[in-house]
mmCIF file of C-alpha atoms and ligand atoms in Angstrom:
data_model
loop_
_atom_site.group_PDB
_atom_site.id
_atom_site.type_symbol
_atom_site.label_atom_id
_atom_site.label_comp_id
_atom_site.label_asym_id
_atom_site.label_seq_id
_atom_site.Cartn_x
_atom_site.Cartn_y
_atom_site.Cartn_z
ATOM 1 C CA MET A 141 9.412 -12.187 -28.888
ATOM 2 C CA THR A 142 12.625 -10.489 -29.951
ATOM 3 C CA PRO A 143 13.434 -6.935 -29.001
ATOM 4 C CA THR A 144 13.250 -5.670 -32.520
ATOM 5 C CA THR A 145 10.085 -7.414 -33.595
ATOM 6 C CA ALA A 146 8.283 -6.984 -30.322
ATOM 7 C CA THR A 147 4.753 -5.768 -30.236
ATOM 8 C CA LEU A 148 3.537 -5.134 -26.771
ATOM 9 C CA THR A 149 0.227 -6.821 -26.519
ATOM 10 C CA THR A 150 -2.142 -5.897 -23.768
ATOM 11 C CA ASN A 151 -3.299 -9.411 -23.060
ATOM 12 C CA PRO A 152 -6.003 -9.854 -20.492
ATOM 13 C CA ALA A 153 -3.643 -8.617 -17.830
ATOM 14 C CA PRO A 154 -2.710 -11.661 -15.844
ATOM 15 C CA ALA A 155 -1.671 -9.671 -12.913
ATOM 16 C CA GLY A 156 -2.352 -6.379 -11.328
ATOM 17 C CA ALA A 157 -5.429 -5.778 -13.379
ATOM 18 C CA GLY A 158 -8.668 -6.691 -11.732
ATOM 19 C CA GLY A 159 -9.021 -6.327 -7.989
ATOM 20 C CA GLY A 160 -10.619 -8.730 -5.592
ATOM 21 C CA PRO A 161 -9.545 -11.961 -4.010
ATOM 22 C CA ALA A 162 -8.437 -15.102 -5.811
ATOM 23 C CA GLY A 163 -11.317 -17.287 -6.876
ATOM 24 C CA ALA A 164 -12.572 -15.350 -9.858
ATOM 25 C CA ARG A 165 -8.942 -15.281 -10.933
ATOM 26 C CA GLY A 166 -5.814 -17.400 -10.395
ATOM 27 C CA ILE A 167 -3.368 -17.229 -7.499
ATOM 28 C CA ARG A 168 -1.436 -13.999 -7.729
ATOM 29 C CA ARG A 169 2.243 -13.906 -6.742
ATOM 30 C CA LEU A 170 4.425 -10.858 -6.353
ATOM 31 C CA THR A 171 8.164 -10.331 -6.106
ATOM 32 C CA GLY A 172 10.238 -7.165 -5.922
ATOM 33 C CA LEU A 173 13.911 -6.803 -6.777
ATOM 34 C CA LYS A 174 15.819 -3.918 -5.271
ATOM 35 C CA PRO A 175 18.275 -2.204 -7.652
ATOM 36 C CA THR A 176 21.045 -1.792 -5.106
ATOM 37 C CA GLY A 177 23.583 -4.098 -6.773
ATOM 38 C CA HIS A 178 24.177 -6.542 -9.591
ATOM 39 C CA LEU A 179 22.049 -9.686 -9.528
ATOM 40 C CA HIS A 180 23.907 -12.835 -8.527
ATOM 41 C CA LEU A 181 23.538 -16.608 -8.450
ATOM 42 C CA GLY A 182 21.741 -16.465 -5.067
ATOM 43 C CA ASN A 183 19.081 -14.142 -6.528
ATOM 44 C CA LEU A 184 18.671 -16.442 -9.526
ATOM 45 C CA LEU A 185 18.337 -19.701 -7.593
ATOM 46 C CA GLY A 186 16.507 -18.325 -4.554
ATOM 47 C CA ALA A 187 14.121 -15.825 -6.127
ATOM 48 C CA ILE A 188 14.129 -15.435 -9.912
ATOM 49 C CA ARG A 189 14.012 -19.048 -11.051
ATOM 50 C CA PRO A 190 11.140 -19.996 -8.712
ATOM 51 C CA ILE A 191 8.980 -17.087 -9.851
ATOM 52 C CA VAL A 192 9.779 -17.413 -13.561
ATOM 53 C CA GLY A 193 9.184 -21.169 -13.280
ATOM 54 C CA THR A 194 5.633 -20.720 -11.982
ATOM 55 C CA GLN A 195 4.527 -17.856 -14.247
ATOM 56 C CA TYR A 196 2.287 -20.100 -16.360
ATOM 57 C CA ARG A 197 0.591 -21.491 -13.248
ATOM 58 C CA ALA A 198 0.176 -18.283 -11.238
ATOM 59 C CA GLU A 199 -0.465 -14.656 -12.101
ATOM 60 C CA THR A 200 2.982 -13.175 -11.706
ATOM 61 C CA ILE A 201 4.000 -9.640 -10.891
ATOM 62 C CA VAL A 202 7.638 -8.586 -10.721
ATOM 63 C CA PHE A 203 8.568 -5.007 -9.972
ATOM 64 C CA LEU A 204 11.874 -3.218 -9.686
ATOM 65 C CA ALA A 205 11.776 -1.710 -6.221
ATOM 66 C CA ASP A 206 13.659 1.489 -6.996
ATOM 67 C CA LEU A 207 11.914 3.405 -4.174
ATOM 68 C CA HIS A 208 13.284 0.881 -1.694
ATOM 69 C CA ALA A 209 16.760 1.508 -3.098
ATOM 70 C CA LEU A 210 16.490 5.087 -1.805
ATOM 71 C CA THR A 211 16.183 4.053 1.829
ATOM 72 C CA VAL A 212 19.979 3.851 2.198
ATOM 73 C CA PRO A 213 22.680 6.191 0.817
ATOM 74 C CA HIS A 214 22.562 5.843 -2.954
ATOM 75 C CA GLU A 215 23.994 7.153 -6.191
ATOM 76 C CA PRO A 216 21.222 8.315 -8.585
ATOM 77 C CA ALA A 217 22.890 7.215 -11.842
ATOM 78 C CA ARG A 218 23.688 3.793 -10.379
ATOM 79 C CA VAL A 219 20.119 3.161 -9.207
ATOM 80 C CA ARG A 220 18.808 4.100 -12.656
ATOM 81 C CA ALA A 221 21.347 1.886 -14.458
ATOM 82 C CA LEU A 222 20.748 -1.064 -12.127
ATOM 83 C CA THR A 223 16.983 -0.756 -12.552
ATOM 84 C CA LEU A 224 17.346 -1.167 -16.307
ATOM 85 C CA GLU A 225 19.944 -3.927 -15.921
ATOM 86 C CA GLN A 226 17.744 -5.939 -13.549
ATOM 87 C CA ALA A 227 14.708 -5.506 -15.781
ATOM 88 C CA THR A 228 16.740 -6.691 -18.764
ATOM 89 C CA LEU A 229 17.981 -9.668 -16.762
ATOM 90 C CA MET A 230 14.451 -10.609 -15.707
ATOM 91 C CA LEU A 231 13.502 -10.797 -19.379
ATOM 92 C CA ALA A 232 16.725 -12.668 -20.157
ATOM 93 C CA THR A 233 15.910 -15.301 -17.528
ATOM 94 C CA GLY A 234 12.611 -15.999 -19.261
ATOM 95 C CA LEU A 235 10.018 -13.739 -17.643
ATOM 96 C CA ASP A 236 7.378 -13.487 -20.338
ATOM 97 C CA PRO A 237 6.148 -9.887 -20.540
ATOM 98 C CA ASP A 238 2.989 -10.938 -22.357
ATOM 99 C CA ARG A 239 2.098 -13.307 -19.591
ATOM 100 C CA SER A 240 3.488 -11.613 -16.477
ATOM 101 C CA LEU A 241 3.726 -8.037 -15.294
ATOM 102 C CA LEU A 242 7.133 -6.377 -15.120
ATOM 103 C CA TYR A 243 7.357 -2.731 -14.172
ATOM 104 C CA VAL A 244 9.253 -0.145 -12.134
ATOM 105 C CA GLN A 245 7.771 0.715 -8.739
ATOM 106 C CA SER A 246 8.219 4.496 -9.064
ATOM 107 C CA GLN A 247 6.343 4.427 -12.378
ATOM 108 C CA LEU A 248 3.185 3.327 -10.590
ATOM 109 C CA PRO A 249 2.411 6.232 -8.217
ATOM 110 C CA GLN A 250 -0.272 4.234 -6.391
ATOM 111 C CA HIS A 251 2.544 2.533 -4.414
ATOM 112 C CA THR A 252 3.335 5.786 -2.626
ATOM 113 C CA GLU A 253 -0.297 6.823 -2.392
ATOM 114 C CA LEU A 254 -1.221 3.616 -0.593
ATOM 115 C CA HIS A 255 1.978 3.804 1.461
ATOM 116 C CA TYR A 256 0.746 6.994 3.116
ATOM 117 C CA LEU A 257 -2.659 5.527 3.925
ATOM 118 C CA LEU A 258 -0.991 2.504 5.492
ATOM 119 C CA GLU A 259 1.389 4.682 7.498
ATOM 120 C CA CYS A 260 -1.751 6.041 9.124
ATOM 121 C CA THR A 261 -2.609 2.482 10.145
ATOM 122 C CA THR A 262 0.831 1.479 11.469
ATOM 123 C CA GLY A 263 2.348 2.154 14.872
ATOM 124 C CA TYR A 264 5.831 3.597 15.294
ATOM 125 C CA GLY A 265 6.721 0.713 17.618
ATOM 126 C CA GLU A 266 5.698 -1.858 14.997
ATOM 127 C CA ALA A 267 8.028 -0.369 12.395
ATOM 128 C CA HIS A 268 10.820 0.157 14.898
ATOM 129 C CA ARG A 269 10.788 -3.489 15.931
ATOM 130 C CA MET A 270 11.761 -4.721 12.457
ATOM 131 C CA ILE A 271 15.063 -6.586 12.669
ATOM 132 C CA GLN A 272 16.295 -5.267 9.311
ATOM 133 C CA PHE A 273 15.733 -1.679 10.473
ATOM 134 C CA ARG A 274 17.704 -2.349 13.633
ATOM 135 C CA GLU A 275 20.546 -4.012 11.756
ATOM 136 C CA LYS A 276 20.773 -1.442 8.977
ATOM 137 C CA SER A 277 20.257 1.584 11.217
ATOM 138 C CA THR A 278 23.189 0.590 13.425
ATOM 139 C CA ALA A 279 25.380 0.238 10.323
ATOM 140 C CA GLU A 280 24.489 3.691 8.914
ATOM 141 C CA GLN A 281 25.580 7.007 10.374
ATOM 142 C CA GLN A 282 22.667 8.951 8.940
ATOM 143 C CA VAL A 283 19.514 6.897 9.068
ATOM 144 C CA ARG A 284 16.874 7.897 6.553
ATOM 145 C CA LEU A 285 13.308 8.101 7.793
ATOM 146 C CA SER A 286 12.336 5.965 4.798
ATOM 147 C CA LEU A 287 14.378 3.085 6.245
ATOM 148 C CA LEU A 288 11.988 3.018 9.183
ATOM 149 C CA SER A 289 8.890 3.080 6.990
ATOM 150 C CA TYR A 290 10.341 0.666 4.381
ATOM 151 C CA PRO A 291 8.199 -2.291 5.574
ATOM 152 C CA VAL A 292 5.064 -0.125 5.311
ATOM 153 C CA LEU A 293 5.930 0.639 1.684
ATOM 154 C CA MET A 294 6.477 -3.088 1.251
ATOM 155 C CA ALA A 295 3.009 -3.700 2.705
ATOM 156 C CA ALA A 296 1.628 -1.201 0.171
ATOM 157 C CA ASP A 297 3.482 -2.997 -2.657
ATOM 158 C CA ILE A 298 1.832 -6.266 -1.694
ATOM 159 C CA LEU A 299 -1.679 -5.044 -0.844
ATOM 160 C CA LEU A 300 -1.899 -2.799 -3.902
ATOM 161 C CA HIS A 301 -2.217 -5.847 -6.162
ATOM 162 C CA ASP A 302 -4.499 -8.030 -4.036
ATOM 163 C CA THR A 303 -1.547 -10.377 -3.833
ATOM 164 C CA ASP A 304 -2.219 -13.897 -2.587
ATOM 165 C CA GLU A 305 1.329 -15.188 -2.257
ATOM 166 C CA VAL A 306 4.680 -13.586 -1.683
ATOM 167 C CA PRO A 307 7.670 -15.866 -2.110
ATOM 168 C CA VAL A 308 9.944 -14.830 0.724
ATOM 169 C CA GLY A 309 13.162 -15.949 2.279
ATOM 170 C CA ASN A 310 13.369 -16.093 6.069
ATOM 171 C CA ASP A 311 14.886 -12.613 6.112
ATOM 172 C CA GLN A 312 11.714 -11.033 4.718
ATOM 173 C CA ASN A 313 9.172 -13.030 6.687
ATOM 174 C CA GLN A 314 8.883 -10.453 9.465
ATOM 175 C CA HIS A 315 8.031 -7.772 6.885
ATOM 176 C CA LEU A 316 5.324 -9.951 5.413
ATOM 177 C CA GLU A 317 3.890 -10.485 8.875
ATOM 178 C CA LEU A 318 3.724 -6.704 9.254
ATOM 179 C CA ALA A 319 1.874 -6.430 5.941
ATOM 180 C CA ARG A 320 -0.630 -9.010 7.210
ATOM 181 C CA ALA A 321 -1.050 -7.168 10.508
ATOM 182 C CA VAL A 322 -1.618 -3.837 8.727
ATOM 183 C CA ALA A 323 -4.098 -5.376 6.290
ATOM 184 C CA GLY A 324 -5.986 -7.155 9.081
ATOM 185 C CA ARG A 325 -6.223 -4.000 11.187
ATOM 186 C CA PHE A 326 -7.309 -1.839 8.248
ATOM 187 C CA ASN A 327 -9.993 -4.356 7.239
ATOM 188 C CA ALA A 328 -11.244 -4.638 10.831
ATOM 189 C CA GLN A 329 -11.381 -0.875 11.424
ATOM 190 C CA TYR A 330 -12.568 0.420 8.072
ATOM 191 C CA GLY A 331 -14.249 -2.537 6.400
ATOM 192 C CA GLN A 332 -13.020 -5.300 4.106
ATOM 193 C CA THR A 333 -10.579 -3.638 1.707
ATOM 194 C CA PHE A 334 -7.450 -5.741 1.251
ATOM 195 C CA THR A 335 -6.753 -9.336 0.273
ATOM 196 C CA MET A 336 -4.771 -11.053 3.026
ATOM 197 C CA PRO A 337 -1.412 -12.138 1.587
ATOM 198 C CA ARG A 338 0.482 -15.226 2.697
ATOM 199 C CA ALA A 339 4.138 -16.157 2.579
ATOM 200 C CA ALA A 340 5.188 -18.815 0.098
ATOM 201 C CA LEU A 341 8.256 -20.301 1.683
ATOM 202 C CA PRO A 342 10.076 -22.395 -0.909
ATOM 203 C CA GLU A 343 10.066 -26.108 -0.063
ATOM 204 C CA VAL A 344 13.731 -26.347 -0.831
ATOM 205 C CA SER A 345 15.257 -23.014 -0.102
ATOM 206 C CA PRO A 346 18.629 -22.845 -1.765
ATOM 207 C CA ARG A 347 20.652 -20.475 0.322
ATOM 208 C CA VAL A 348 23.736 -19.752 -1.707
ATOM 209 C CA MET A 349 26.724 -18.811 0.397
ATOM 210 C CA ASP A 350 29.717 -16.603 -0.356
ATOM 211 C CA LEU A 351 32.326 -18.788 -2.055
ATOM 212 C CA SER A 352 35.192 -17.233 -0.139
ATOM 213 C CA ASP A 353 33.352 -17.148 3.197
ATOM 214 C CA PRO A 354 30.679 -19.841 3.386
ATOM 215 C CA ALA A 355 29.444 -18.478 6.721
ATOM 216 C CA ARG A 356 28.045 -15.446 4.861
ATOM 217 C CA LYS A 357 25.160 -15.385 2.407
ATOM 218 C CA MET A 358 26.053 -14.480 -1.161
ATOM 219 C CA GLY A 359 24.561 -11.007 -1.555
ATOM 220 C CA LYS A 360 24.426 -7.812 -3.627
ATOM 221 C CA THR A 361 26.030 -5.989 -0.760
ATOM 222 C CA GLY A 362 27.933 -7.307 2.233
ATOM 223 C CA SER A 363 29.449 -10.390 0.596
ATOM 224 C CA SER A 364 32.827 -10.339 -1.116
ATOM 225 C CA ASP A 365 33.237 -9.738 -4.845
ATOM 226 C CA ALA A 366 35.524 -12.770 -5.101
ATOM 227 C CA GLY A 367 32.925 -14.997 -3.463
ATOM 228 C CA THR A 368 29.899 -13.756 -5.432
ATOM 229 C CA ILE A 369 29.007 -15.065 -8.874
ATOM 230 C CA PHE A 370 27.185 -12.273 -10.678
ATOM 231 C CA LEU A 371 24.797 -13.266 -13.459
ATOM 232 C CA LEU A 372 26.793 -11.242 -15.962
ATOM 233 C CA ASP A 373 30.234 -12.490 -14.918
ATOM 234 C CA PRO A 374 32.204 -13.706 -17.960
ATOM 235 C CA PRO A 375 33.099 -17.446 -18.041
ATOM 236 C CA GLU A 376 36.728 -16.926 -17.037
ATOM 237 C CA VAL A 377 35.650 -14.942 -13.972
ATOM 238 C CA ILE A 378 33.190 -17.675 -12.962
ATOM 239 C CA ARG A 379 35.955 -20.248 -13.354
ATOM 240 C CA ARG A 380 38.377 -18.232 -11.228
ATOM 241 C CA LYS A 381 35.830 -17.601 -8.470
ATOM 242 C CA VAL A 382 34.821 -21.265 -8.237
ATOM 243 C CA GLN A 383 38.389 -22.519 -8.377
ATOM 244 C CA ARG A 384 39.339 -20.216 -5.523
ATOM 245 C CA ALA A 385 36.303 -21.179 -3.448
ATOM 246 C CA VAL A 386 37.118 -22.061 0.142
ATOM 247 C CA THR A 387 36.909 -25.775 0.854
ATOM 248 C CA ASP A 388 38.525 -27.515 3.831
ATOM 249 C CA PRO A 389 41.615 -29.590 4.518
ATOM 250 C CA GLY A 390 39.856 -32.951 3.965
ATOM 251 C CA ARG A 391 40.596 -34.912 0.792
ATOM 252 C CA THR A 392 37.385 -36.720 -0.014
ATOM 253 C CA VAL A 393 34.236 -35.048 -1.227
ATOM 254 C CA GLY A 394 31.387 -35.333 1.278
ATOM 255 C CA TYR A 395 28.254 -33.376 2.156
ATOM 256 C CA ASP A 396 28.465 -32.062 5.705
ATOM 257 C CA PRO A 397 27.125 -28.481 5.916
ATOM 258 C CA ARG A 398 28.086 -28.014 9.558
ATOM 259 C CA ARG A 399 31.679 -29.217 9.454
ATOM 260 C CA ARG A 400 32.467 -28.629 5.778
ATOM 261 C CA PRO A 401 30.364 -25.607 4.778
ATOM 262 C CA GLY A 402 32.497 -24.614 1.772
ATOM 263 C CA VAL A 403 32.226 -28.018 0.088
ATOM 264 C CA ALA A 404 28.551 -28.253 1.071
ATOM 265 C CA ASN A 405 27.903 -24.906 -0.612
ATOM 266 C CA LEU A 406 29.534 -26.128 -3.840
ATOM 267 C CA LEU A 407 27.475 -29.337 -3.739
ATOM 268 C CA GLU A 408 24.266 -27.385 -3.115
ATOM 269 C CA ILE A 409 25.005 -25.050 -6.032
ATOM 270 C CA LEU A 410 25.706 -28.066 -8.231
ATOM 271 C CA ALA A 411 22.480 -29.758 -7.132
ATOM 272 C CA ALA A 412 20.466 -26.589 -7.801
ATOM 273 C CA CYS A 413 21.959 -26.356 -11.306
ATOM 274 C CA VAL A 414 21.853 -29.971 -12.469
ATOM 275 C CA GLY A 415 19.284 -31.591 -10.156
ATOM 276 C CA GLY A 416 19.829 -34.402 -7.676
ATOM 277 C CA SER A 417 20.773 -34.225 -4.036
ATOM 278 C CA PRO A 418 24.030 -32.824 -2.665
ATOM 279 C CA THR A 419 24.721 -36.096 -0.844
ATOM 280 C CA GLY A 420 24.119 -38.162 -3.969
ATOM 281 C CA LEU A 421 26.284 -35.880 -6.086
ATOM 282 C CA ALA A 422 29.140 -35.975 -3.562
ATOM 283 C CA ALA A 423 29.651 -39.662 -4.360
ATOM 284 C CA ASP A 424 30.398 -38.825 -8.011
ATOM 285 C CA TYR A 425 33.586 -36.854 -7.303
ATOM 286 C CA ARG A 426 36.875 -38.046 -5.975
ATOM 287 C CA SER A 427 38.626 -34.701 -5.528
ATOM 288 C CA TYR A 428 37.823 -31.059 -4.926
ATOM 289 C CA ALA A 429 39.358 -30.210 -8.286
ATOM 290 C CA GLN A 430 36.888 -32.544 -10.010
ATOM 291 C CA LEU A 431 33.978 -31.136 -8.025
ATOM 292 C CA LYS A 432 34.966 -27.543 -8.796
ATOM 293 C CA GLY A 433 35.301 -28.390 -12.492
ATOM 294 C CA ALA A 434 31.739 -29.746 -12.444
ATOM 295 C CA VAL A 435 30.459 -26.646 -10.621
ATOM 296 C CA VAL A 436 32.108 -24.337 -13.191
ATOM 297 C CA GLU A 437 30.490 -26.280 -16.012
ATOM 298 C CA ALA A 438 27.058 -26.379 -14.348
ATOM 299 C CA VAL A 439 26.997 -22.680 -13.414
ATOM 300 C CA GLU A 440 28.272 -21.661 -16.831
ATOM 301 C CA GLY A 441 25.627 -23.900 -18.439
ATOM 302 C CA LEU A 442 22.953 -22.083 -16.445
ATOM 303 C CA LEU A 443 24.269 -18.550 -16.926
ATOM 304 C CA ARG A 444 25.447 -18.667 -20.529
ATOM 305 C CA PRO A 445 22.004 -18.498 -22.182
ATOM 306 C CA ILE A 446 20.987 -15.742 -19.778
ATOM 307 C CA ARG A 447 24.136 -13.752 -20.556
ATOM 308 C CA LEU A 448 23.638 -14.158 -24.308
ATOM 309 C CA ARG A 449 19.999 -13.134 -24.134
ATOM 310 C CA HIS A 450 20.926 -10.179 -21.942
ATOM 311 C CA THR A 451 23.499 -9.007 -24.509
ATOM 312 C CA GLU A 452 20.858 -9.233 -27.213
ATOM 313 C CA LEU A 453 18.236 -7.354 -25.172
ATOM 314 C CA ALA A 454 20.704 -4.733 -23.948
ATOM 315 C CA ARG A 455 21.289 -3.681 -27.569
ATOM 316 C CA ASP A 456 17.758 -2.328 -27.569
ATOM 317 C CA PRO A 457 17.113 -0.586 -24.229
ATOM 318 C CA GLY A 458 14.126 1.100 -25.874
ATOM 319 C CA TYR A 459 12.418 -2.294 -26.005
ATOM 320 C CA VAL A 460 13.012 -2.948 -22.307
ATOM 321 C CA ARG A 461 11.744 0.533 -21.452
ATOM 322 C CA ARG A 462 8.612 -0.120 -23.506
ATOM 323 C CA VAL A 463 8.010 -3.418 -21.688
ATOM 324 C CA LEU A 464 8.327 -1.573 -18.367
ATOM 325 C CA ALA A 465 6.022 1.271 -19.421
ATOM 326 C CA ASP A 466 3.488 -1.237 -20.734
ATOM 327 C CA GLY A 467 3.730 -3.201 -17.460
ATOM 328 C CA ALA A 468 3.052 -0.068 -15.396
ATOM 329 C CA GLU A 469 0.140 0.820 -17.633
ATOM 330 C CA ARG A 470 -1.408 -2.630 -17.320
ATOM 331 C CA ALA A 471 -0.915 -2.565 -13.539
ATOM 332 C CA ARG A 472 -2.496 0.875 -13.187
ATOM 333 C CA GLU A 473 -6.178 0.037 -13.374
ATOM 334 C CA GLY A 474 -6.084 -2.568 -10.624
ATOM 335 C CA ALA A 475 -3.837 -0.354 -8.487
ATOM 336 C CA GLU A 476 -6.174 2.616 -8.869
ATOM 337 C CA ASP A 477 -9.069 0.414 -7.852
ATOM 338 C CA THR A 478 -7.283 -0.674 -4.655
ATOM 339 C CA VAL A 479 -6.344 2.887 -3.729
ATOM 340 C CA TYR A 480 -9.911 4.033 -4.378
ATOM 341 C CA ARG A 481 -11.266 1.325 -2.052
ATOM 342 C CA ALA A 482 -8.746 2.242 0.647
ATOM 343 C CA LYS A 483 -9.426 5.984 0.360
ATOM 344 C CA ARG A 484 -13.161 5.534 0.592
ATOM 345 C CA ALA A 485 -12.854 3.134 3.517
ATOM 346 C CA ILE A 486 -10.529 5.364 5.524
ATOM 347 C CA GLY A 487 -12.727 8.425 5.149
ATOM 348 C CA LEU A 488 -11.355 10.447 2.251
ATOM 349 C CA LEU A 489 -13.630 12.152 -0.207
ATOM 350 C CA CYS A 490 -13.391 10.459 -3.585
HETATM 351 P P1 LIG B 275 18.070 -9.196 -2.159
HETATM 352 O O1 LIG B 275 19.140 -9.357 -3.192
HETATM 353 O O2 LIG B 275 18.587 -9.394 -0.762
HETATM 354 O O3 LIG B 275 17.257 -7.925 -2.349
HETATM 355 O O4 LIG B 275 17.054 -10.412 -2.346
HETATM 356 C C1 LIG B 275 16.233 -10.579 -3.483
HETATM 357 C C2 LIG B 275 15.706 -12.007 -3.468
HETATM 358 O O5 LIG B 275 16.776 -12.935 -3.701
HETATM 359 C C3 LIG B 275 15.071 -12.424 -2.131
HETATM 360 O O6 LIG B 275 13.932 -13.234 -2.416
HETATM 361 C C4 LIG B 275 16.114 -13.256 -1.456
HETATM 362 O O7 LIG B 275 15.575 -14.233 -0.574
HETATM 363 C C5 LIG B 275 16.850 -13.905 -2.646
HETATM 364 N N1 LIG B 275 18.272 -14.105 -2.303
HETATM 365 C C6 LIG B 275 19.187 -13.114 -2.097
HETATM 366 N N2 LIG B 275 20.396 -13.651 -1.802
HETATM 367 C C7 LIG B 275 20.244 -15.002 -1.818
HETATM 368 C C8 LIG B 275 21.126 -16.106 -1.582
HETATM 369 N N3 LIG B 275 22.425 -15.931 -1.303
HETATM 370 N N4 LIG B 275 20.628 -17.360 -1.684
HETATM 371 C C9 LIG B 275 19.314 -17.556 -1.976
HETATM 372 N N5 LIG B 275 18.425 -16.569 -2.202
HETATM 373 C C10 LIG B 275 18.875 -15.299 -2.125
#
């Protein structure tokens, strides 16, 4: 489907449509991307590629978590621009809008409606214990109340769609456990209402590190610009970043994550791009220069088609907006059904 010829079909909505547990339908997987920064290679390898790769096997829901972006100091125009950019990039990486659901969180008001009901099922202590809240609240001078209740909104995001699986990195596992605890308690107190979600921890979890500081994770915020390969970086910028990547004083190429984390990171990136194991690939290169040349080529090979498709899609933002509006519309019926069940169960008149 090209942006100009697109017709937005309302296929039997693969995701977010009908309620109820898996069985009558396929496994449903959900992922949210927070528009707080430009997407990078870590996002692509750790989150986007796994979910796009399974969209024909599992019902797939991807939402742009713009409400979560408001939990820390933010710039309104930047959040809006990043939301559109990330949506465009999701389509550019191959998310099929006819097959999967792609929408913006704030355009489906049932997220916030369910959030409130779940807040009435969550203890202050439970939310306060979350490691991410503790870390982020010590870094900020003015802590927003929404930062404390962020994991409850995340629980609402997940439970709203009767999600079966949530692909999570280790950093988000505690939040998923909270969602499970909230769902379990709600079901026990008010009657069976929510599907119990489970974490899908990737078998091989590529954890892409900052190229200029391999002790830090490559990230939208917190990592260095020089050490982060953004999906829309031009080829010469990718080349420069890889060539300046920190290695170590050794001469031979070997895979030893503990003692040579910089080289190990390059080998892991290469393996994630071209296949094979980092140890096996290490044997193919005699110098760091050779290895870096191969990494530049592999990363560029992966990102080039995405960049080109993004350029094409970005020419028609109206198309991307229509995909998002259509996604929210298709998600609405199932979301309304979940909220109705929760309202009735908890004692509201509906
Ligand atoms: P974030 O950018 O932190 O909001 O994360 C969005 C998704 O990308 C999550 O599923 C993360 O686990 C994944 N992710 C973020 N950074 C990396 C990284 N450096 N390596 C692998 N996966 C990552």
